[in-house]
Coordinates of C-alpha atoms in Angstrom, one line a residue:
X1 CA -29.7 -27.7 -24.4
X2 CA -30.7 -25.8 -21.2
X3 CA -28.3 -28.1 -19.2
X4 CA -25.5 -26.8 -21.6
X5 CA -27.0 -23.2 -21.7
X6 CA -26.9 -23.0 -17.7
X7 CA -23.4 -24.4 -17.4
X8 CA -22.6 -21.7 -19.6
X9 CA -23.9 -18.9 -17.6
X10 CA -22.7 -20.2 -14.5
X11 CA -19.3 -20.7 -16.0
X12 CA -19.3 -16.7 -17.1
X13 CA -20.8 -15.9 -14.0
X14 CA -17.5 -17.5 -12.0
X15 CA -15.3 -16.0 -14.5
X16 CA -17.5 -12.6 -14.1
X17 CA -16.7 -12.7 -10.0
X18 CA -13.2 -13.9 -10.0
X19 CA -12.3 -10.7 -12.6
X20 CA -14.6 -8.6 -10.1
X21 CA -12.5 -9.6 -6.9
X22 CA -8.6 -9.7 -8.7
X23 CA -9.9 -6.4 -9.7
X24 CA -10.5 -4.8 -6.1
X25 CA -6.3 -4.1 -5.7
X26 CA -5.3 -3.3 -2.1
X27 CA -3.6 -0.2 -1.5
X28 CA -0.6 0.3 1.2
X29 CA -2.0 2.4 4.2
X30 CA 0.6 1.7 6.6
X31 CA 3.3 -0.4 7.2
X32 CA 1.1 -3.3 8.5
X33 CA -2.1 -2.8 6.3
X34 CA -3.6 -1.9 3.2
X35 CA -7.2 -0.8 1.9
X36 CA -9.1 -2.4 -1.1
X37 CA -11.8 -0.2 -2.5
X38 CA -14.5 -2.9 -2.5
X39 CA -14.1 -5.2 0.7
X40 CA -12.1 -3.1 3.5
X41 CA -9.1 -3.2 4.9
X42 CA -6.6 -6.1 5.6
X43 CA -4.9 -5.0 9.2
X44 CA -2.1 -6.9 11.0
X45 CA -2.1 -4.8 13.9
X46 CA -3.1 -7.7 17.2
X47 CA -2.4 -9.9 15.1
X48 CA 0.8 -11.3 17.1
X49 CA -0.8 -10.5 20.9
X50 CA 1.4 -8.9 23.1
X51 CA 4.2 -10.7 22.7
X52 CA 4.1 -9.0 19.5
X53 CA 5.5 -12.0 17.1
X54 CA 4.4 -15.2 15.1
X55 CA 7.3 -17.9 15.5
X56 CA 7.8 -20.5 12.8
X57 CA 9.5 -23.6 13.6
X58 CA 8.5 -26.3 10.9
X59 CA 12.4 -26.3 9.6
X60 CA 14.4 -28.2 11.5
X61 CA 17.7 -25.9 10.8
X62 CA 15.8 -22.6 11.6
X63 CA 13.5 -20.5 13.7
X64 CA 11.6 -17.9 12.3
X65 CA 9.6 -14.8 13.5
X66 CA 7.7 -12.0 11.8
X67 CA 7.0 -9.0 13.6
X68 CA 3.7 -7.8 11.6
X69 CA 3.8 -4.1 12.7
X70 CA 6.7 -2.8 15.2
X71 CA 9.0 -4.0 18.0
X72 CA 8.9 -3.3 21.3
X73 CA 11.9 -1.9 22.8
X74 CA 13.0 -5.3 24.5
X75 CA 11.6 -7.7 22.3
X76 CA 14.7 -8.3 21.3
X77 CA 14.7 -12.1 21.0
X78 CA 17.2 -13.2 17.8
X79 CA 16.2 -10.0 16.0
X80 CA 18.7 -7.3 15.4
X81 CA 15.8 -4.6 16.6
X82 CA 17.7 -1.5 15.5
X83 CA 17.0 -2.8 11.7
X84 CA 13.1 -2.4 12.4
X85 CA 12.7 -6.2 11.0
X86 CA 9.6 -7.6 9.8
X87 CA 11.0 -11.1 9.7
X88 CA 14.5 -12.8 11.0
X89 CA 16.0 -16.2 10.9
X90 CA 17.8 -17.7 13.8
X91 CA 20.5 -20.5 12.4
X92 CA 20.4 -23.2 15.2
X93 CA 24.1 -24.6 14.1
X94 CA 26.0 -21.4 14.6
X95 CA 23.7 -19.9 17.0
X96 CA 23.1 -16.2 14.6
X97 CA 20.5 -14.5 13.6
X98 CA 19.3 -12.7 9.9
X99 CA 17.2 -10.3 9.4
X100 CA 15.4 -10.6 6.4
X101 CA 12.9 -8.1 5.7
X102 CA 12.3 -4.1 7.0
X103 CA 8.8 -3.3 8.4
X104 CA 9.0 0.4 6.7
X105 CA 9.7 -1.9 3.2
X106 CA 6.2 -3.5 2.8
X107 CA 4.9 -3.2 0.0
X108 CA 2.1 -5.4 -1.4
X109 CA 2.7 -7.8 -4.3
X110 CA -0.8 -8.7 -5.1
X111 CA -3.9 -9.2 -3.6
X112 CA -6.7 -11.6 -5.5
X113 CA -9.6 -12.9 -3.0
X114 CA -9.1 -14.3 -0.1
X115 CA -4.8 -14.5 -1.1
X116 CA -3.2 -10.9 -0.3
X117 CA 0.8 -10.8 -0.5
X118 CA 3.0 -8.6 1.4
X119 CA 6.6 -8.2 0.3
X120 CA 9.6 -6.9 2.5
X121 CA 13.2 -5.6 1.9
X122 CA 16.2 -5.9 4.3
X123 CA 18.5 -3.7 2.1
X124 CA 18.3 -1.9 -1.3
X125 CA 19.2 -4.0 -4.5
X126 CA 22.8 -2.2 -4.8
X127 CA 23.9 -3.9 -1.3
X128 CA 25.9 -6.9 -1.2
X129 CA 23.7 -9.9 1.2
X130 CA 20.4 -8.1 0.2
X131 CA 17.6 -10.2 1.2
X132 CA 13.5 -10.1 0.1
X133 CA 10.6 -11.8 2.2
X134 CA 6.9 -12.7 1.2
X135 CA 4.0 -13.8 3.3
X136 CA 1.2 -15.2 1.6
X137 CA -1.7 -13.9 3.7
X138 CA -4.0 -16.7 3.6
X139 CA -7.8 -15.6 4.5
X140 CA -9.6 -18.1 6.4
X141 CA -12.8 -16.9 8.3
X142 CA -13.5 -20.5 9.7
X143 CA -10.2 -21.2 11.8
X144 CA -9.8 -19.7 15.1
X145 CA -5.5 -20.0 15.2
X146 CA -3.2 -18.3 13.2
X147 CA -0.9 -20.5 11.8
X148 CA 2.5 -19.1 10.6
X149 CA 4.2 -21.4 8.4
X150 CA 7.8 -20.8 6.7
X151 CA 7.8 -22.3 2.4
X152 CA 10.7 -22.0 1.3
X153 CA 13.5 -20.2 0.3
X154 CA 16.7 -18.9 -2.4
X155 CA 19.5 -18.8 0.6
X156 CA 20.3 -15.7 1.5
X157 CA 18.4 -14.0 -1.6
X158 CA 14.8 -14.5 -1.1
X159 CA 12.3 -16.2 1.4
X160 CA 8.4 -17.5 1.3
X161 CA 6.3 -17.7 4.5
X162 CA 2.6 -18.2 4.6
X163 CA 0.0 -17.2 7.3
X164 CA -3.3 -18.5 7.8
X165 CA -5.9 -16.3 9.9
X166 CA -9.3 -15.2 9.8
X167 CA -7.6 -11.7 10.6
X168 CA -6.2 -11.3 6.8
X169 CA -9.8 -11.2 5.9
X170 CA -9.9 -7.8 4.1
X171 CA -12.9 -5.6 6.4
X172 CA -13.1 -8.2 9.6
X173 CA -13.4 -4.5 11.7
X174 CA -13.4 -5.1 15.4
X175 CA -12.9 -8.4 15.4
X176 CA -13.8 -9.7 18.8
X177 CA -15.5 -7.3 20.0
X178 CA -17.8 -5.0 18.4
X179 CA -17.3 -1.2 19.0
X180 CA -19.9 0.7 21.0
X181 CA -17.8 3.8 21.2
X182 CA -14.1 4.8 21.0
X183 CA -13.6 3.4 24.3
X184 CA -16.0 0.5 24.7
X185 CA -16.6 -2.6 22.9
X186 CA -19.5 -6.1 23.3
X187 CA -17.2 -9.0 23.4
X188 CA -17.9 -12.3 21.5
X189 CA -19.6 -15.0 22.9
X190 CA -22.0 -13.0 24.9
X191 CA -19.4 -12.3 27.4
X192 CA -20.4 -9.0 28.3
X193 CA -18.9 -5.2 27.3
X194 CA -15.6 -4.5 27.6
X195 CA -15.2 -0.7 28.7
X196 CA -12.8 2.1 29.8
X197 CA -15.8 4.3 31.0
X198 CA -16.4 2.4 34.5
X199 CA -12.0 2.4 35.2
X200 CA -11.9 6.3 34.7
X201 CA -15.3 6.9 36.9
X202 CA -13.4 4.4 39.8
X203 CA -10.4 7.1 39.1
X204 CA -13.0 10.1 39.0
X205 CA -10.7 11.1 36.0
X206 CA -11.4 12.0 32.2
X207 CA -8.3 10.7 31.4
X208 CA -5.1 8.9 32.5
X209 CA -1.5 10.1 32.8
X210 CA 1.9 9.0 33.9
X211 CA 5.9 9.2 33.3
X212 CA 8.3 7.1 32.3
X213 CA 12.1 8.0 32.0
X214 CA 11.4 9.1 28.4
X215 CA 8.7 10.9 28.8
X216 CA 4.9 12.2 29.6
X217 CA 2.0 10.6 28.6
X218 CA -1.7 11.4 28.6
X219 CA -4.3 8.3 27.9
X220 CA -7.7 9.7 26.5
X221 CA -9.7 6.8 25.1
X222 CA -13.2 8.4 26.0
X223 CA -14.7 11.7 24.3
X224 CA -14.1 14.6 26.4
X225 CA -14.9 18.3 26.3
X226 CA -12.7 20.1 23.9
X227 CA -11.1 22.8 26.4
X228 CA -10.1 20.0 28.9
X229 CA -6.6 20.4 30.4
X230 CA -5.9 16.2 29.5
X231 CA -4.9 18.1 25.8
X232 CA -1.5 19.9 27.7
X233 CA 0.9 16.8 25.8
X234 CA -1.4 16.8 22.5
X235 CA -0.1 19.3 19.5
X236 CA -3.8 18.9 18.0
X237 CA -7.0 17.9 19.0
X238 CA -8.7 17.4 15.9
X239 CA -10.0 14.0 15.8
X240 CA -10.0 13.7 19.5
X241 CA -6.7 12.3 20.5
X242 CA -6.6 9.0 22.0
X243 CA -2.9 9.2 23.2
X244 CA -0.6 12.0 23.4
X245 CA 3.3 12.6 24.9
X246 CA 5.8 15.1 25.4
X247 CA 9.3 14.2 25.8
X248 CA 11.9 16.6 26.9
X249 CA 13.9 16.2 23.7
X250 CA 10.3 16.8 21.7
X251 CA 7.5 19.2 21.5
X252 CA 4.2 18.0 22.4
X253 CA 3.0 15.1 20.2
X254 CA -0.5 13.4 19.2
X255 CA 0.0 10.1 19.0
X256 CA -3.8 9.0 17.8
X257 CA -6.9 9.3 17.5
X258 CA -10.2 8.1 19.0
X259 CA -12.2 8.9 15.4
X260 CA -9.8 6.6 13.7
X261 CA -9.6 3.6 15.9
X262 CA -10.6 -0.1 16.6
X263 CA -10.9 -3.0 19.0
X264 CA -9.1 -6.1 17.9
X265 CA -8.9 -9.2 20.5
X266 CA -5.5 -10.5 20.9
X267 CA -6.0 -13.4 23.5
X268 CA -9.2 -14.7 24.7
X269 CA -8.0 -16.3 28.0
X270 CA -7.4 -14.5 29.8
X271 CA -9.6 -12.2 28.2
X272 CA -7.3 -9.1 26.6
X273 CA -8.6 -6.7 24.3
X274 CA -6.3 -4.5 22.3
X275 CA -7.7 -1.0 21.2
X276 CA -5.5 0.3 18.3
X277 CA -5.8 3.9 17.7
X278 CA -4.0 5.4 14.4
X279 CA -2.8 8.7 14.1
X280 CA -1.7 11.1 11.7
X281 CA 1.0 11.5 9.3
X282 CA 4.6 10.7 10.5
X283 CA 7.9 12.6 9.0
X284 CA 8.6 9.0 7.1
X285 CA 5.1 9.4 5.7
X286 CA 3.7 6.9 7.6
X287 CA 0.5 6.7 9.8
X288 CA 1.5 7.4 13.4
X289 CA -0.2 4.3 15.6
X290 CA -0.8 4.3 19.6
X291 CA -2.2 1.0 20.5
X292 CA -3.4 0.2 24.1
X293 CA -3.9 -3.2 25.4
X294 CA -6.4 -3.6 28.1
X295 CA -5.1 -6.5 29.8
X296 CA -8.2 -8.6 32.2
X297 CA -7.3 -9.7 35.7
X298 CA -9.6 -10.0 38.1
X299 CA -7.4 -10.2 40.8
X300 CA -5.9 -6.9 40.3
X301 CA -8.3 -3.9 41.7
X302 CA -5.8 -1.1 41.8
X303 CA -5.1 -0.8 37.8
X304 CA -1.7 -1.0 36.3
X305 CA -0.3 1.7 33.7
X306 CA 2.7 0.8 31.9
X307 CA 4.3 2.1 28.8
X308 CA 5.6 -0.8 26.6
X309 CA 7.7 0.8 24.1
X310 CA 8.1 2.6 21.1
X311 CA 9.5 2.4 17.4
X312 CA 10.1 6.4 17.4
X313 CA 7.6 8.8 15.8
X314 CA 5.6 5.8 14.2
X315 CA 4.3 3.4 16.8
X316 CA 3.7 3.8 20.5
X317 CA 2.4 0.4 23.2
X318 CA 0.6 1.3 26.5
X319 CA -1.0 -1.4 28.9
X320 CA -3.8 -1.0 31.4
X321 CA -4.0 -4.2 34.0
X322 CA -7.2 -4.4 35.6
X323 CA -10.2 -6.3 37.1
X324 CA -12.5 -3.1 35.1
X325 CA -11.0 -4.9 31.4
X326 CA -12.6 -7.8 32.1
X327 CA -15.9 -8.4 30.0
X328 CA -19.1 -7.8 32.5
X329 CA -22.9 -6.5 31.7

């Protein structure tokens, strides 16, 4: 009798937890992540490094890639960019591409445990050749790779991917490297801190800035005092920017904050760290995102500021190159 009685409770007790976690829903907070009340978020951003893609080649007809949050400005590589595609098929026979999915479409489908599923749109459902993704986000805490993988599809109509990753673990914050402060995290593997402090005190500068054709840009990754002339490109301060611009076609612009940010590790040799920083609200009503990627290279003393790109008004990529990202105690 007990041994029935406590396959019983156990049995409710599964049922009990499963209902607990299909319960915790995941809510959209940007186009590359969503919030559940009970577990954290679930964040793509680093997911695809800097090259800023997953490829998926286990059909031998197609190639596929799925840009998780935005494109660069040149990464475009069998992608019509000007679409803003999540995902797009390259056709090996004929030598064309598809897009098949919008970033700005996600939306997720469900979310149940370790399973989350993000849907995207390429058109709306009155356009002739409209086309609808999924990805299967497939949470995994014990692989190290992320393994894209394309299932199957309704030509032209619909397509199934799935992705493996301990990074689709809803509330794996700072994976990598654990955040000291807005501007310096401890890497894994007792590899030492990661920091922007020591780079700026070899500048004797608070901050960073620089110009590209496009515009100006200010770099403020570290707290600094509230009256501080690195604020002239920022329109507000609350928050403490982390990145700000001003363009000659633009008023000055915040582009994110230090008090909403984190460290996520995109390759770990060489060692790069990327620091994403999220903003405020856009005009499309979506969250504004700077990320800077703080590339290591010990052979490079003087350090390297670039501007990578932009998808305008929602996502902005900086790099710092430099012997001062690599991990050290």
């Amino acid at each position: 009798m007990n041994k029935y009685y406590s396959y019983f409770i156990t049995l409710v007790l599964s049922v009990l937890l499963t209902l607990t976690i299909c319960a915790d829903e995941c809510i959209k907070i940007s186009d590359c992540a969503c919030s559940t009340a009970k577990n954290g978020e679930i964040d793509l951003a680093g997911l695809a490094g800097e090259q800023g893609y997953l490829e998926a080649d286990n059909d031998p007809k197609y190639k596929f890639r799925f840009y998780p949050c935005e494109i660069k400005q040149d990464w475009n590589n069998r992608c019509t960019i000007q679409d803003g595609p999540a995902l797009c098929q390259y056709l090996y026979s004929i030598g064309e591409t598809f897009n098949l999915g919008k970033v700005e479409t996600m939306r997720v489908e469900s979310h149940s445990g370790l399973v989350t599923v993000f849907n995207y749109t390429q058109g709306t459902p009155d356009e002739k050749g409209n086309r609808t993704s999924e990805i299967e986000l497939v949470c995994n805490p014990n692989v190290t790779e992320t393994v894209f993988e394309f299932v199957e599809e309704r030509p032209i109509i619909h397509y199934k991917f799935r992705l493996t990753s301990n990074r689709v673990c809803p509330g794996l914050i700072d994976l990598g490297c654990q955040r000291i402060d807005s501007c310096t995290c401890q890497a894994d593997y007792n590899k030492g801190f990661v920091s922007v402090h020591g780079l700026l005190n070899s500048l004797k500068k608070e901050w960073i800035e620089f110009e590209d054709n496009e515009a100006f840009y200010s770099l403020l990754p570290c707290p600094i005092k509230a009256n501080s002339t690195a604020y002239k490109y920022c329109d507000d301060i609350t928050g403490g920017p982390a990145a700000c611009m001003k363009a000659s076609d633009l008023e000055r612009l915040t582009l994110g904050l230090q008090s909403k940010m984190r460290f996520v590790v995109t390759q770990k040799e060489p060692f790069t760290t990327a620091v994403v920083y999220y903003g405020g609200t856009s005009i499309l009503n979506t969250e504004r995102k700077a990320t800077l990627v703080l590339r290591c290279d010990e052979d490079v003393s003087i350090a390297k500021v670039e501007y990578l790109g932009r998808n305008p008004l929602l996502n902005y990529n900086f790099r710092i190159t430099s012997k001062d990202m690599c991990p050290h105690w």
